[in-house]
Short mmCIF file of C-alpha atoms in Angstrom, two decimals:
data_model
loop_
_atom_site.label_atom_id
_atom_site.label_comp_id
_atom_site.label_asym_id
_atom_site.label_seq_id
_atom_site.Cartn_x
_atom_site.Cartn_y
_atom_site.Cartn_z
CA MET V 1024 57.26 -51.80 81.08
CA GLN V 1025 59.65 -51.11 83.92
CA ASP V 1026 60.82 -47.64 84.96
CA LEU V 1027 64.33 -46.52 84.12
CA ASP V 1028 66.42 -46.55 87.29
CA PHE V 1029 68.42 -43.36 86.79
CA PRO V 1030 70.47 -41.19 89.18
CA GLY V 1031 68.13 -38.58 90.60
CA GLY V 1032 65.03 -40.75 90.50
CA LYS V 1033 63.18 -43.33 88.43
CA ILE V 1034 61.89 -42.31 84.99
CA PRO V 1035 58.85 -43.98 83.38
CA LEU V 1036 59.52 -45.58 80.00
CA THR V 1037 57.31 -45.42 76.91
CA SER V 1038 57.37 -47.04 73.48
CA GLN V 1039 55.82 -43.92 71.93
CA MET V 1040 58.13 -41.37 70.36
CA LYS V 1041 56.63 -38.12 71.63
CA PHE V 1042 58.45 -34.82 71.79
CA ILE V 1043 57.62 -32.31 74.49
CA SER V 1044 55.84 -29.35 72.92
CA GLU V 1045 57.98 -26.22 72.62
CA ALA V 1046 55.12 -23.98 73.67
CA SER V 1047 51.46 -24.00 74.57
CA ASP V 1048 48.83 -21.97 72.77
CA LYS V 1049 47.46 -21.07 76.19
CA ARG V 1050 49.64 -18.58 78.01
CA LEU V 1051 50.26 -18.82 81.75
CA PRO V 1052 47.90 -16.56 83.71
CA CYS V 1053 48.83 -13.33 85.47
CA TYR V 1054 47.80 -12.85 89.11
CA ARG V 1055 45.87 -9.61 89.71
CA VAL V 1056 43.94 -8.17 92.68
CA LEU V 1057 42.94 -4.64 91.65
CA ASN V 1058 40.90 -3.57 88.64
CA GLU V 1059 42.08 -0.50 86.73
CA ASP V 1060 39.59 1.63 88.70
CA GLY V 1061 41.18 0.58 91.99
CA SER V 1062 38.38 -1.77 93.01
CA LEU V 1063 39.09 -5.26 94.32
CA ILE V 1064 38.40 -8.17 92.00
CA SER V 1065 35.79 -10.37 93.67
CA ASN V 1066 36.87 -13.60 95.38
CA THR V 1067 40.56 -12.74 95.05
CA ILE V 1068 42.97 -14.27 97.55
CA HIS V 1069 45.38 -11.58 98.72
CA GLU V 1070 47.18 -10.15 101.73
CA GLN V 1071 45.26 -7.57 103.72
CA VAL V 1072 47.07 -4.22 103.69
CA GLY V 1073 46.05 -1.80 106.43
CA GLU V 1074 45.63 1.95 106.13
CA GLU V 1075 49.03 2.93 107.52
CA VAL V 1076 51.00 0.58 105.29
CA ALA V 1077 48.91 1.43 102.22
CA VAL V 1078 49.32 5.18 102.69
CA ASN V 1079 53.06 4.77 103.27
CA MET V 1080 53.33 2.67 100.12
CA TYR V 1081 51.52 5.29 98.07
CA SER V 1082 53.63 8.10 99.51
CA ALA V 1083 56.82 6.18 98.69
CA MET V 1084 55.65 5.59 95.11
CA VAL V 1085 55.01 9.33 94.64
CA THR V 1086 58.38 10.14 96.23
CA LEU V 1087 60.18 7.76 93.87
CA LYS V 1088 58.48 9.23 90.82
CA THR V 1089 59.23 12.80 91.93
CA MET V 1090 62.88 12.02 92.65
CA ASP V 1091 63.19 10.36 89.24
CA THR V 1092 61.62 13.36 87.52
CA PHE V 1093 63.96 15.97 88.99
CA LEU V 1094 67.15 13.93 88.86
CA TYR V 1095 66.42 13.04 85.24
CA GLU V 1096 66.08 16.75 84.49
CA ALA V 1097 69.28 17.43 86.45
CA GLN V 1098 71.11 15.10 84.06
CA ARG V 1099 69.57 16.82 81.06
CA GLN V 1100 70.88 20.11 82.45
CA GLY V 1101 74.39 18.68 82.68
CA ARG V 1102 74.46 18.66 86.49
CA ILE V 1103 74.97 14.89 86.80
CA SER V 1104 76.44 12.50 84.24
CA PHE V 1105 73.81 9.78 83.97
CA TYR V 1106 70.43 8.65 85.31
CA MET V 1107 67.88 5.84 85.05
CA THR V 1108 64.24 6.18 86.06
CA SER V 1109 61.66 3.73 87.38
CA PHE V 1110 58.70 5.37 85.62
CA GLY V 1111 55.87 2.85 85.31
CA GLU V 1112 57.53 0.35 87.67
CA GLU V 1113 56.95 2.09 90.99
CA ALA V 1114 54.57 -0.59 92.29
CA ILE V 1115 57.16 -3.35 91.88
CA ASN V 1116 59.72 -1.27 93.78
CA ILE V 1117 57.61 -0.27 96.74
CA ALA V 1118 55.19 -3.19 97.09
CA SER V 1119 57.97 -5.80 97.00
CA ALA V 1120 60.01 -3.82 99.54
CA ALA V 1121 56.99 -3.54 101.83
CA ALA V 1122 56.41 -7.30 101.68
CA LEU V 1123 59.98 -8.16 102.69
CA SER V 1124 61.74 -8.02 106.03
CA PRO V 1125 64.56 -5.49 106.62
CA HIS V 1126 66.73 -8.55 107.41
CA ASP V 1127 66.38 -9.88 103.85
CA PHE V 1128 69.31 -9.10 101.57
CA VAL V 1129 68.42 -7.29 98.35
CA LEU V 1130 70.62 -7.43 95.25
CA PRO V 1131 69.08 -4.85 92.90
CA GLN V 1132 69.64 -4.10 89.25
CA TYR V 1133 69.23 -0.38 88.54
CA ARG V 1134 65.52 0.40 88.86
CA GLU V 1135 65.13 -0.43 92.54
CA ALA V 1136 65.77 2.93 94.20
CA GLY V 1137 62.32 2.57 95.74
CA VAL V 1138 63.45 -0.47 97.73
CA LEU V 1139 66.13 1.68 99.36
CA LEU V 1140 63.69 4.53 100.01
CA TRP V 1141 61.29 2.12 101.72
CA ARG V 1142 64.06 0.81 103.95
CA GLY V 1143 65.03 4.28 105.12
CA PHE V 1144 67.72 5.32 102.65
CA THR V 1145 66.86 8.99 102.22
CA VAL V 1146 66.27 11.11 99.14
CA GLN V 1147 69.32 13.10 100.23
CA GLU V 1148 71.45 9.95 100.29
CA CYS V 1149 70.23 8.98 96.81
CA THR V 1150 71.01 12.46 95.53
CA ASN V 1151 74.44 12.51 97.16
CA GLN V 1152 75.26 9.29 95.31
CA CYS V 1153 74.14 10.70 91.97
CA PHE V 1154 76.28 13.82 92.46
CA GLY V 1155 79.20 11.80 93.83
CA ASN V 1156 79.92 14.23 96.66
CA LYS V 1157 81.81 13.68 99.91
CA ASP V 1158 78.71 12.30 101.66
CA ASP V 1159 78.17 9.66 98.98
CA LYS V 1160 78.60 6.29 100.69
CA GLY V 1161 80.40 5.06 97.57
CA LYS V 1162 82.84 8.00 97.74
CA GLY V 1163 82.05 9.09 94.21
CA ARG V 1164 83.48 5.94 92.66
CA GLN V 1165 80.27 4.57 91.15
CA MET V 1166 78.08 5.80 88.32
CA PRO V 1167 74.88 7.63 89.37
CA VAL V 1168 71.99 5.37 90.51
CA HIS V 1169 74.44 2.65 91.56
CA TYR V 1170 73.19 2.69 95.12
CA GLY V 1171 74.12 0.39 97.97
CA SER V 1172 73.77 0.38 101.74
CA LYS V 1173 75.27 -2.07 104.22
CA LYS V 1174 72.98 -0.59 106.89
CA HIS V 1175 69.89 -1.47 104.87
CA ASN V 1176 71.09 -4.87 103.58
CA VAL V 1177 71.16 -3.69 99.98
CA ILE V 1178 74.20 -4.88 98.01
CA THR V 1179 75.72 -2.18 95.81
CA ILE V 1180 74.52 -2.23 92.21
CA SER V 1181 76.90 -3.44 89.51
CA SER V 1182 76.81 -2.11 85.95
CA PRO V 1183 77.48 -5.45 84.20
CA LEU V 1184 74.12 -7.00 83.44
CA ALA V 1185 72.83 -9.88 85.60
CA THR V 1186 75.91 -10.38 87.81
CA GLN V 1187 73.69 -9.90 90.87
CA ILE V 1188 71.61 -12.98 90.06
CA SER V 1189 74.28 -15.62 90.57
CA GLN V 1190 75.72 -13.60 93.48
CA ALA V 1191 72.29 -13.58 95.15
CA ALA V 1192 72.11 -17.37 94.96
CA GLY V 1193 75.34 -17.52 96.94
CA VAL V 1194 74.04 -14.98 99.46
CA ALA V 1195 70.88 -17.04 99.92
CA TYR V 1196 72.84 -20.24 100.47
CA SER V 1197 74.95 -18.45 103.10
CA LEU V 1198 71.79 -17.24 104.88
CA LYS V 1199 70.53 -20.81 104.90
CA MET V 1200 73.79 -22.19 106.29
CA ASP V 1201 73.81 -19.56 109.04
CA LYS V 1202 70.13 -20.18 109.80
CA ARG V 1203 69.42 -16.46 109.66
CA GLY V 1204 65.68 -16.79 108.98
CA ALA V 1205 66.03 -14.42 106.03
CA CYS V 1206 66.11 -14.68 102.26
CA ALA V 1207 67.97 -13.07 99.40
CA VAL V 1208 66.10 -11.12 96.73
CA ALA V 1209 67.53 -10.61 93.26
CA PHE V 1210 65.97 -8.12 90.86
CA THR V 1211 66.47 -8.16 87.12
CA GLY V 1212 64.78 -7.00 83.95
CA ASP V 1213 63.63 -9.23 81.13
CA GLY V 1214 66.89 -8.48 79.32
CA GLY V 1215 68.85 -9.91 82.23
CA THR V 1216 67.22 -13.31 81.71
CA SER V 1217 69.11 -13.62 78.43
CA GLU V 1218 72.42 -13.55 80.30
CA GLY V 1219 74.25 -16.66 81.47
CA ASP V 1220 74.23 -15.50 85.08
CA PHE V 1221 70.44 -15.85 85.16
CA HIS V 1222 70.57 -19.52 84.27
CA ALA V 1223 73.54 -20.28 86.53
CA GLY V 1224 71.91 -18.47 89.44
CA LEU V 1225 68.57 -20.25 89.10
CA ASN V 1226 70.16 -23.67 88.71
CA PHE V 1227 72.46 -23.19 91.71
CA ALA V 1228 69.61 -21.94 93.90
CA ALA V 1229 67.36 -24.83 92.89
CA VAL V 1230 69.97 -27.55 93.45
CA MET V 1231 71.17 -26.07 96.75
CA GLU V 1232 67.61 -25.31 97.92
CA ALA V 1233 68.52 -21.73 98.71
CA PRO V 1234 65.97 -19.28 100.17
CA ILE V 1235 65.82 -16.69 97.43
CA ILE V 1236 63.23 -14.75 95.44
CA PHE V 1237 64.13 -13.95 91.85
CA ILE V 1238 62.03 -10.96 90.79
CA CYS V 1239 61.98 -10.21 87.07
CA ARG V 1240 60.52 -6.90 85.96
CA ASN V 1241 59.27 -7.87 82.52
CA ASN V 1242 58.76 -4.34 81.18
CA GLY V 1243 58.61 -5.34 77.54
CA TRP V 1244 61.93 -3.89 76.42
CA ALA V 1245 65.61 -4.69 76.96
CA ILE V 1246 66.76 -1.23 75.89
CA SER V 1247 65.49 -1.36 72.28
CA THR V 1248 64.98 -5.12 72.05
CA PRO V 1249 61.34 -6.22 72.48
CA VAL V 1250 60.61 -9.41 74.40
CA HIS V 1251 59.52 -11.34 71.30
CA GLU V 1252 63.06 -10.97 69.95
CA GLN V 1253 64.62 -12.16 73.21
CA PHE V 1254 63.02 -15.55 73.79
CA ARG V 1255 60.41 -17.90 72.34
CA SER V 1256 59.09 -19.14 75.69
CA ASP V 1257 55.98 -17.79 77.38
CA GLY V 1258 57.78 -14.92 79.02
CA VAL V 1259 60.03 -15.54 82.02
CA VAL V 1260 57.76 -17.44 84.38
CA ALA V 1261 57.86 -20.52 82.13
CA LYS V 1262 61.62 -20.79 82.65
CA GLY V 1263 61.16 -21.69 86.31
CA LEU V 1264 59.81 -25.14 85.44
CA GLY V 1265 63.01 -26.09 83.65
CA TYR V 1266 65.03 -25.49 86.79
CA GLY V 1267 62.52 -26.99 89.20
CA ILE V 1268 61.62 -23.62 90.70
CA ARG V 1269 58.15 -22.67 91.91
CA SER V 1270 57.03 -19.64 89.93
CA ILE V 1271 54.26 -17.07 89.52
CA ARG V 1272 53.35 -14.34 87.06
CA VAL V 1273 51.90 -11.19 88.63
CA ASP V 1274 50.54 -7.88 87.40
CA GLY V 1275 53.46 -5.58 88.20
CA ASN V 1276 51.25 -2.49 88.01
CA ASP V 1277 49.00 -3.80 90.80
CA ALA V 1278 50.61 -2.93 94.14
CA ILE V 1279 48.37 -5.27 96.16
CA ALA V 1280 49.06 -8.21 93.84
CA VAL V 1281 52.82 -7.62 94.00
CA TYR V 1282 52.72 -7.25 97.79
CA SER V 1283 50.69 -10.45 98.17
CA ALA V 1284 52.86 -12.48 95.78
CA ILE V 1285 56.16 -11.39 97.35
CA ARG V 1286 54.87 -11.95 100.90
CA ALA V 1287 53.82 -15.50 99.96
CA ALA V 1288 57.07 -16.10 98.07
CA ARG V 1289 59.11 -14.99 101.09
CA ASN V 1290 57.24 -17.36 103.41
CA MET V 1291 57.85 -20.29 101.07
CA ALA V 1292 61.50 -19.40 100.47
CA ILE V 1293 62.34 -19.24 104.18
CA ASN V 1294 60.04 -21.89 105.64
CA GLU V 1295 60.62 -24.45 102.88
CA ASN V 1296 64.19 -23.51 101.88
CA ARG V 1297 63.41 -23.09 98.21
CA PRO V 1298 63.89 -20.50 95.46
CA ILE V 1299 60.88 -18.70 93.99
CA LEU V 1300 60.67 -16.98 90.60
CA VAL V 1301 58.30 -14.02 90.24
CA GLU V 1302 57.66 -12.45 86.84
CA ALA V 1303 56.12 -9.01 87.30
CA MET V 1304 54.42 -7.82 84.09
CA THR V 1305 54.81 -4.07 83.64
CA TYR V 1306 55.95 -1.47 81.13
CA ARG V 1307 58.99 0.79 81.08
CA VAL V 1308 57.33 4.16 80.55
CA GLY V 1309 60.61 6.07 80.60
CA HIS V 1310 63.60 5.75 78.32
CA HIS V 1311 66.04 2.98 79.20
CA SER V 1312 68.42 5.63 80.53
CA THR V 1313 69.50 9.18 79.77
CA SER V 1314 71.59 7.64 76.96
CA ASP V 1315 68.47 6.37 75.20
CA ASP V 1316 65.59 7.77 73.14
CA SER V 1317 62.87 5.13 73.21
CA THR V 1318 60.70 6.99 70.68
CA LYS V 1319 63.13 5.74 68.03
CA TYR V 1320 61.98 2.15 68.44
CA ARG V 1321 58.44 2.25 69.89
CA PRO V 1322 55.35 4.38 69.16
CA THR V 1323 54.67 7.36 71.41
CA ASN V 1324 50.98 6.46 71.72
CA GLU V 1325 51.98 3.11 73.25
CA ILE V 1326 54.12 4.90 75.84
CA GLN V 1327 51.34 7.40 76.56
CA TYR V 1328 48.77 4.63 77.02
CA TRP V 1329 50.82 2.90 79.70
CA LYS V 1330 51.74 6.24 81.28
CA THR V 1331 48.12 7.30 81.74
CA SER V 1332 45.67 4.40 81.46
CA ARG V 1333 47.87 1.76 83.12
CA SER V 1334 49.73 3.85 85.72
CA PRO V 1335 50.42 1.81 88.89
CA ILE V 1336 50.42 4.99 91.00
CA SER V 1337 47.06 6.12 89.67
CA ARG V 1338 45.52 2.68 90.23
CA PHE V 1339 46.77 2.46 93.81
CA ARG V 1340 45.61 5.99 94.57
CA LYS V 1341 42.11 5.03 93.45
CA TYR V 1342 42.29 2.03 95.77
CA ILE V 1343 43.19 4.03 98.90
CA GLN V 1344 40.65 6.69 97.98
CA ARG V 1345 37.93 4.02 97.71
CA ASN V 1346 38.83 2.94 101.25
CA GLY V 1347 38.56 6.50 102.53
CA TRP V 1348 42.28 6.61 103.34
CA TRP V 1349 43.21 9.46 100.97
CA SER V 1350 41.88 12.85 99.95
CA GLU V 1351 42.64 15.65 97.50
CA ASP V 1352 44.05 17.77 100.32
CA GLN V 1353 46.44 14.99 101.33
CA GLU V 1354 47.46 14.55 97.69
CA SER V 1355 48.22 18.25 97.30
CA GLN V 1356 50.20 18.35 100.53
CA LEU V 1357 52.19 15.24 99.64
CA CYS V 1358 53.15 16.53 96.19
CA THR V 1359 54.22 19.90 97.61
CA ASN V 1360 56.28 18.38 100.40
CA VAL V 1361 58.00 15.78 98.23
CA LYS V 1362 58.85 18.34 95.54
CA GLN V 1363 60.44 20.63 98.13
CA GLN V 1364 62.31 17.71 99.67
CA VAL V 1365 63.80 16.60 96.35
CA LEU V 1366 64.73 20.11 95.20
CA GLN V 1367 66.41 20.82 98.54
CA ALA V 1368 68.29 17.52 98.34
CA ILE V 1369 69.59 18.41 94.87
CA LYS V 1370 70.63 21.88 96.01
CA THR V 1371 72.45 20.45 99.01
CA ALA V 1372 74.15 17.64 97.07
CA GLU V 1373 75.25 19.91 94.26
CA GLY V 1374 76.79 22.45 96.63
CA MET V 1375 78.74 19.87 98.59
CA GLU V 1376 82.45 19.19 98.12
CA LYS V 1377 83.64 16.19 96.18
CA PRO V 1378 85.45 13.32 97.94
CA ALA V 1379 89.13 13.87 98.68
CA LEU V 1380 91.49 12.65 95.98
CA LYS V 1381 92.95 10.04 98.33
CA GLU V 1382 89.60 8.21 98.30
CA LEU V 1383 90.37 7.18 94.74
CA PHE V 1384 93.03 4.80 96.05
CA THR V 1385 91.59 3.52 99.34
CA ASP V 1386 89.39 0.55 100.29
CA VAL V 1387 91.10 -1.91 97.96
CA TYR V 1388 93.86 -3.14 100.25
CA GLU V 1389 94.16 -2.99 104.03
CA GLN V 1390 97.65 -1.60 103.53
CA MET V 1391 98.13 0.43 100.36
CA PRO V 1392 100.85 -1.21 98.20
CA PRO V 1393 103.73 0.76 96.67
CA ASN V 1394 102.24 0.88 93.17
CA LEU V 1395 99.12 2.66 94.42
CA HIS V 1396 101.21 5.07 96.48
CA GLU V 1397 103.09 5.88 93.30
CA GLN V 1398 99.87 6.35 91.31
CA GLU V 1399 98.52 8.71 93.97
CA ARG V 1400 101.75 10.76 93.99
CA SER V 1401 101.77 10.94 90.19
CA THR V 1402 98.13 12.06 90.10
CA ARG V 1403 98.74 14.82 92.63
CA ASP V 1404 101.79 16.02 90.72
CA THR V 1405 99.80 16.16 87.48
CA ILE V 1406 96.97 18.16 89.07
CA ASN V 1407 99.42 20.62 90.66
CA LYS V 1408 101.29 21.00 87.38
CA HIS V 1409 98.15 21.65 85.30
CA PRO V 1410 95.67 23.37 87.68
CA LYS V 1411 93.62 24.88 84.83
CA ASP V 1412 92.73 21.43 83.54
CA TYR V 1413 91.11 20.23 86.77
CA PRO V 1414 88.08 21.44 88.74
CA THR V 1415 88.91 24.03 91.37
CA HIS V 1416 86.84 22.16 93.97
CA LEU V 1417 88.93 19.00 93.64
CA HIS V 1418 90.59 18.21 96.95
CA VAL V 1419 94.22 17.45 96.31
#
């Protein structure tokens, strides 16, 4: 029987009516390097991480967790309006950032503050953004945790879910056309894969052979929706096959496994001009945001299990301790220093002036049009007419 000559390549013909199975009983494996006790699994292929990088990774993970803890409490005290933590997902943040080049463009979702911290965006800058003060690079016009930094090649976070995925495919194609020797990296959660932008982004990247890494943090929950109510496929990694994208599933709570997978993915993306899909299996220990109470839809003992027995920070600490790179004295000093740093950053950010009122109307047009001039004048008149209704620190 001859093959079917079809656009895109020949297709073998068969007289047997056989449907492709919707799913396999055998799930796709998950790449892991470290056991729960921090020991290396024997005969594992992985990137070698030296002492300096490993200690810096661990320090960044602790810093991220500490910053999350205090800024979350600041929101609960009414000092900022909103916050989202990365509790339980610190290894994905820091290990992926460490495996990338500073020249790679990152399009985050909203649990990637650690990527910015690794690239040099300071705790003070993060805190300024959350308080929306005059030193906030976004001039107070974004919700808290919507970070961005042109200096660090991190595209500002958007609230609408999954918009960054299709945008990242375009960024990657641009990098390819310009021969920049860099890739784009798009982060999303498992919930984002249910959005149309996920499918459009993957298909575009595959067809255009764009150098991009799609990193999905599969943390089990899209707010209150568990993964088994989102899709029938074997998680997210199985979706790569449908778009012709090379894919891997990795233990997202294993910093060495994440580092190794992202380093390999970056090499393939750039050297072979191809997209790579990475599904990092983890668990969202914290609530979805300060607007959520996750104990309403999942058992507290499940949360506690992942918080203690499966902590990525704890596992990585055991690893560096086994190598003789970390001690109790260093741990105590790190925790003290980071706590002081975060508390000072909050104190500084909270005491700082807000952006001037004019910043509400700038950066949209090169020359401000008449309608915005009128809106600015009307706003100033309203504030001056009703001074008791507006904060005294507002710069008119």
